[in-house]
């Protein structure tokens, strides 16, 4: 698939994502675009040079949260369904479609990636945990979780955030090197509950 075909998929999907609820303050177009940038960076650092593999990864990134257009729970599964519908007439082989859906499903929490590409998308999805914008991005997730009643107050949020960071592990060497130290710094700044 030529790069202009990827751009067509990207434009089409980003247009669809404009329909996301405004209450999805974390799972937004901005998150998808950040994930696209981080997944490409990590893939190159991990030695993924095949243009086709990079294409599959980038398409999976675009669709990984598209299921939020229809549901909050099991949005990964719904994202796979949206991808399969959108690409019914594409030149992706059945095996490539399976790979893309596997990449999307790998982002489900708790993450359990098996392949290198699954590890890359998982690390890109949670890249912000080890960055300087952690608290800003985390606050967007806090507001989303409060709205959807995943947590009911800031105390529950702090507890959940602390536990999540304590249990999280980056999967790729690139993220372990580049993001783990920052994640540990961010963890040390969280309130102990």
CSV table of C-alpha atoms in Angstrom, one decimal:
chain,number,residue,atom,x,y,z
A,1,UNK,CA,0.0,0.0,0.0
A,2,UNK,CA,1.6,3.3,-1.0
A,3,UNK,CA,2.1,6.1,1.5
A,4,UNK,CA,-0.7,8.1,-0.1
A,5,UNK,CA,-3.1,5.2,0.7
A,6,UNK,CA,-2.0,5.4,4.4
A,7,UNK,CA,-2.6,9.1,4.3
A,8,UNK,CA,-6.1,8.4,3.0
A,9,UNK,CA,-6.8,5.9,5.8
A,10,UNK,CA,-5.4,8.4,8.3
A,11,UNK,CA,-7.5,11.3,7.0
A,12,UNK,CA,-10.6,9.1,7.0
A,13,UNK,CA,-10.1,7.8,10.5
A,14,UNK,CA,-9.1,11.2,12.0
A,15,UNK,CA,-12.3,12.5,10.5
A,16,UNK,CA,-14.3,9.8,12.2
A,17,UNK,CA,-12.5,10.4,15.5
A,18,UNK,CA,-13.9,13.9,15.5
A,19,UNK,CA,-17.1,12.1,16.6
A,20,UNK,CA,-15.6,11.1,19.9
A,21,UNK,CA,-17.4,12.2,23.0
A,22,UNK,CA,-15.9,15.5,24.4
A,23,UNK,CA,-15.8,13.6,27.8
A,24,UNK,CA,-13.0,11.4,26.3
A,25,UNK,CA,-10.4,13.9,27.5
A,26,UNK,CA,-7.6,11.3,27.4
A,27,UNK,CA,-8.7,8.9,24.6
A,28,UNK,CA,-8.8,11.6,22.0
A,29,UNK,CA,-7.4,12.5,18.6
A,30,UNK,CA,-4.4,14.0,20.3
A,31,UNK,CA,-3.7,10.7,22.0
A,32,UNK,CA,-3.9,8.9,18.7
A,33,UNK,CA,-1.5,11.3,17.0
A,34,UNK,CA,0.9,11.1,19.9
A,35,UNK,CA,0.8,7.3,19.8
A,36,UNK,CA,1.5,7.4,16.1
A,37,UNK,CA,4.6,9.5,16.6
A,38,UNK,CA,5.9,7.4,19.6
A,39,UNK,CA,5.2,4.1,17.8
A,40,UNK,CA,7.2,5.1,14.8
A,41,UNK,CA,10.1,6.3,17.0
A,42,UNK,CA,10.1,3.2,19.1
A,43,UNK,CA,9.8,0.9,16.0
A,44,UNK,CA,12.9,2.5,14.4
A,45,UNK,CA,14.8,2.3,17.7
A,46,UNK,CA,13.8,-1.4,17.9
A,47,UNK,CA,15.1,-2.1,14.3
A,48,UNK,CA,11.7,-2.3,12.5
A,49,UNK,CA,12.7,-1.2,9.0
A,50,UNK,CA,10.2,-3.1,6.8
A,51,UNK,CA,7.9,-0.5,5.3
A,52,UNK,CA,5.0,-3.0,5.3
A,53,UNK,CA,5.5,-3.8,9.1
A,54,UNK,CA,5.6,0.0,9.8
A,55,UNK,CA,2.4,0.4,7.8
A,56,UNK,CA,0.6,-2.4,9.7
A,57,UNK,CA,1.8,-0.8,13.0
A,58,UNK,CA,0.6,2.7,12.0
A,59,UNK,CA,-2.8,1.5,10.8
A,60,UNK,CA,-3.2,-0.4,14.1
A,61,UNK,CA,-2.3,2.8,16.0
A,62,UNK,CA,-5.0,4.8,14.1
A,63,UNK,CA,-7.7,2.2,14.9
A,64,UNK,CA,-6.6,1.2,18.5
A,65,UNK,CA,-9.0,3.6,20.2
A,66,UNK,CA,-11.6,3.9,17.4
A,67,UNK,CA,-13.9,1.6,19.3
A,68,UNK,CA,-14.6,4.5,21.7
A,69,UNK,CA,-16.8,5.9,19.0
A,70,UNK,CA,-19.3,3.2,20.0
A,71,UNK,CA,-18.4,1.9,23.5
A,72,UNK,CA,-16.1,2.4,26.5
A,73,UNK,CA,-15.9,-1.2,27.6
A,74,UNK,CA,-14.1,-3.6,25.2
A,75,UNK,CA,-13.4,-0.7,22.9
A,76,UNK,CA,-10.4,-2.6,21.5
A,77,UNK,CA,-12.7,-5.3,20.1
A,78,UNK,CA,-15.0,-2.7,18.7
A,79,UNK,CA,-11.9,-1.0,17.1
A,80,UNK,CA,-11.1,-4.2,15.4
A,81,UNK,CA,-14.6,-4.4,14.0
A,82,UNK,CA,-14.4,-0.9,12.7
A,83,UNK,CA,-11.0,-1.6,11.1
A,84,UNK,CA,-12.4,-4.8,9.4
A,85,UNK,CA,-15.4,-2.9,8.0
A,86,UNK,CA,-13.3,0.1,6.8
A,87,UNK,CA,-10.7,-2.1,5.1
A,88,UNK,CA,-13.0,-4.8,3.6
A,89,UNK,CA,-12.0,-3.8,0.1
A,90,UNK,CA,-8.4,-3.0,0.9
A,91,UNK,CA,-5.3,-4.8,-0.3
A,92,UNK,CA,-4.5,-6.0,3.3
A,93,UNK,CA,-4.2,-9.8,3.3
A,94,UNK,CA,-6.2,-11.8,5.9
A,95,UNK,CA,-2.9,-12.4,7.8
A,96,UNK,CA,-2.2,-8.7,7.8
A,97,UNK,CA,-5.7,-7.9,9.1
A,98,UNK,CA,-5.1,-10.5,11.9
A,99,UNK,CA,-1.8,-8.8,12.7
A,100,UNK,CA,-3.4,-5.4,12.9
A,101,UNK,CA,-6.2,-6.7,15.1
A,102,UNK,CA,-3.6,-8.4,17.3
A,103,UNK,CA,-1.8,-5.1,17.7
A,104,UNK,CA,-5.1,-3.3,18.6
A,105,UNK,CA,-6.0,-6.0,21.2
A,106,UNK,CA,-2.5,-5.9,22.7
A,107,UNK,CA,-3.2,-2.4,24.1
A,108,UNK,CA,-6.0,-3.8,26.3
A,109,UNK,CA,-5.1,-3.3,30.0
A,110,UNK,CA,-3.5,-5.2,31.5
A,111,UNK,CA,-1.2,-5.4,28.5
A,112,UNK,CA,0.1,-8.8,27.5
A,113,UNK,CA,2.0,-8.3,24.2
A,114,UNK,CA,3.7,-11.3,22.5
A,115,UNK,CA,5.4,-10.0,19.4
A,116,UNK,CA,7.9,-7.1,19.1
A,117,UNK,CA,5.3,-5.0,17.2
A,118,UNK,CA,2.7,-5.6,20.0
A,119,UNK,CA,5.3,-4.6,22.5
A,120,UNK,CA,6.0,-1.4,20.5
A,121,UNK,CA,2.3,-0.4,20.3
A,122,UNK,CA,1.9,-1.1,24.0
A,123,UNK,CA,4.9,1.0,25.0
A,124,UNK,CA,3.8,3.8,22.7
A,125,UNK,CA,0.3,3.8,24.2
A,126,UNK,CA,1.7,4.4,27.7
A,127,UNK,CA,4.8,6.4,26.6
A,128,UNK,CA,3.6,9.4,28.6
A,129,UNK,CA,4.1,7.6,31.9
A,130,UNK,CA,7.9,8.4,31.6
A,131,UNK,CA,7.6,11.9,30.1
A,132,UNK,CA,7.6,15.4,31.5
A,133,UNK,CA,4.0,15.9,30.4
A,134,UNK,CA,2.9,12.9,32.6
A,135,UNK,CA,0.9,15.0,35.1
A,136,UNK,CA,-0.9,17.0,32.4
A,137,UNK,CA,-1.8,13.9,30.4
A,138,UNK,CA,-2.7,12.1,33.6
A,139,UNK,CA,-5.1,14.8,34.6
A,140,UNK,CA,-6.9,14.4,31.3
A,141,UNK,CA,-7.3,10.7,32.2
A,142,UNK,CA,-8.4,11.6,35.7
A,143,UNK,CA,-11.2,13.8,34.4
A,144,UNK,CA,-12.3,11.1,31.9
A,145,UNK,CA,-12.3,8.4,34.6
A,146,UNK,CA,-14.4,10.7,36.9
A,147,UNK,CA,-16.9,11.4,34.2
A,148,UNK,CA,-17.3,7.7,33.3
A,149,UNK,CA,-17.4,6.7,37.0
A,150,UNK,CA,-14.3,4.5,36.8
A,151,UNK,CA,-13.2,6.4,39.9
A,152,UNK,CA,-15.5,8.5,42.1
A,153,UNK,CA,-13.1,11.0,43.6
A,154,UNK,CA,-9.5,12.2,43.5
A,155,UNK,CA,-8.5,9.9,46.3
A,156,UNK,CA,-9.6,6.8,44.3
A,157,UNK,CA,-7.8,8.3,41.3
A,158,UNK,CA,-4.5,8.7,43.2
A,159,UNK,CA,-4.7,5.2,44.5
A,160,UNK,CA,-5.4,3.8,41.1
A,161,UNK,CA,-2.6,5.9,39.5
A,162,UNK,CA,-0.1,4.8,42.1
A,163,UNK,CA,-0.9,1.1,41.8
A,164,UNK,CA,-0.9,1.3,38.0
A,165,UNK,CA,2.6,2.9,37.9
A,166,UNK,CA,4.0,0.5,40.5
A,167,UNK,CA,2.8,-2.5,38.4
A,168,UNK,CA,3.6,-1.1,34.9
A,169,UNK,CA,6.6,-2.4,32.9
A,170,UNK,CA,7.8,-1.2,29.6
A,171,UNK,CA,8.3,-4.0,27.1
A,172,UNK,CA,10.8,-2.7,24.6
A,173,UNK,CA,14.5,-2.0,25.2
A,174,UNK,CA,14.0,1.5,23.8
A,175,UNK,CA,11.3,2.4,26.3
A,176,UNK,CA,13.0,0.8,29.2
A,177,UNK,CA,16.1,3.0,28.4
A,178,UNK,CA,14.3,6.2,27.5
A,179,UNK,CA,11.1,6.2,29.6
A,180,UNK,CA,11.6,4.0,32.7
A,181,UNK,CA,13.8,6.6,34.5
A,182,UNK,CA,11.2,9.3,33.9
A,183,UNK,CA,8.4,7.0,35.0
A,184,UNK,CA,10.3,6.3,38.3
A,185,UNK,CA,10.7,10.1,38.8
A,186,UNK,CA,7.0,10.6,38.1
A,187,UNK,CA,6.1,7.8,40.5
A,188,UNK,CA,8.2,9.3,43.2
A,189,UNK,CA,6.1,12.6,42.9
A,190,UNK,CA,2.7,10.9,43.4
A,191,UNK,CA,1.0,11.2,46.7
A,192,UNK,CA,1.5,8.1,48.8
A,193,UNK,CA,-1.9,6.8,49.8
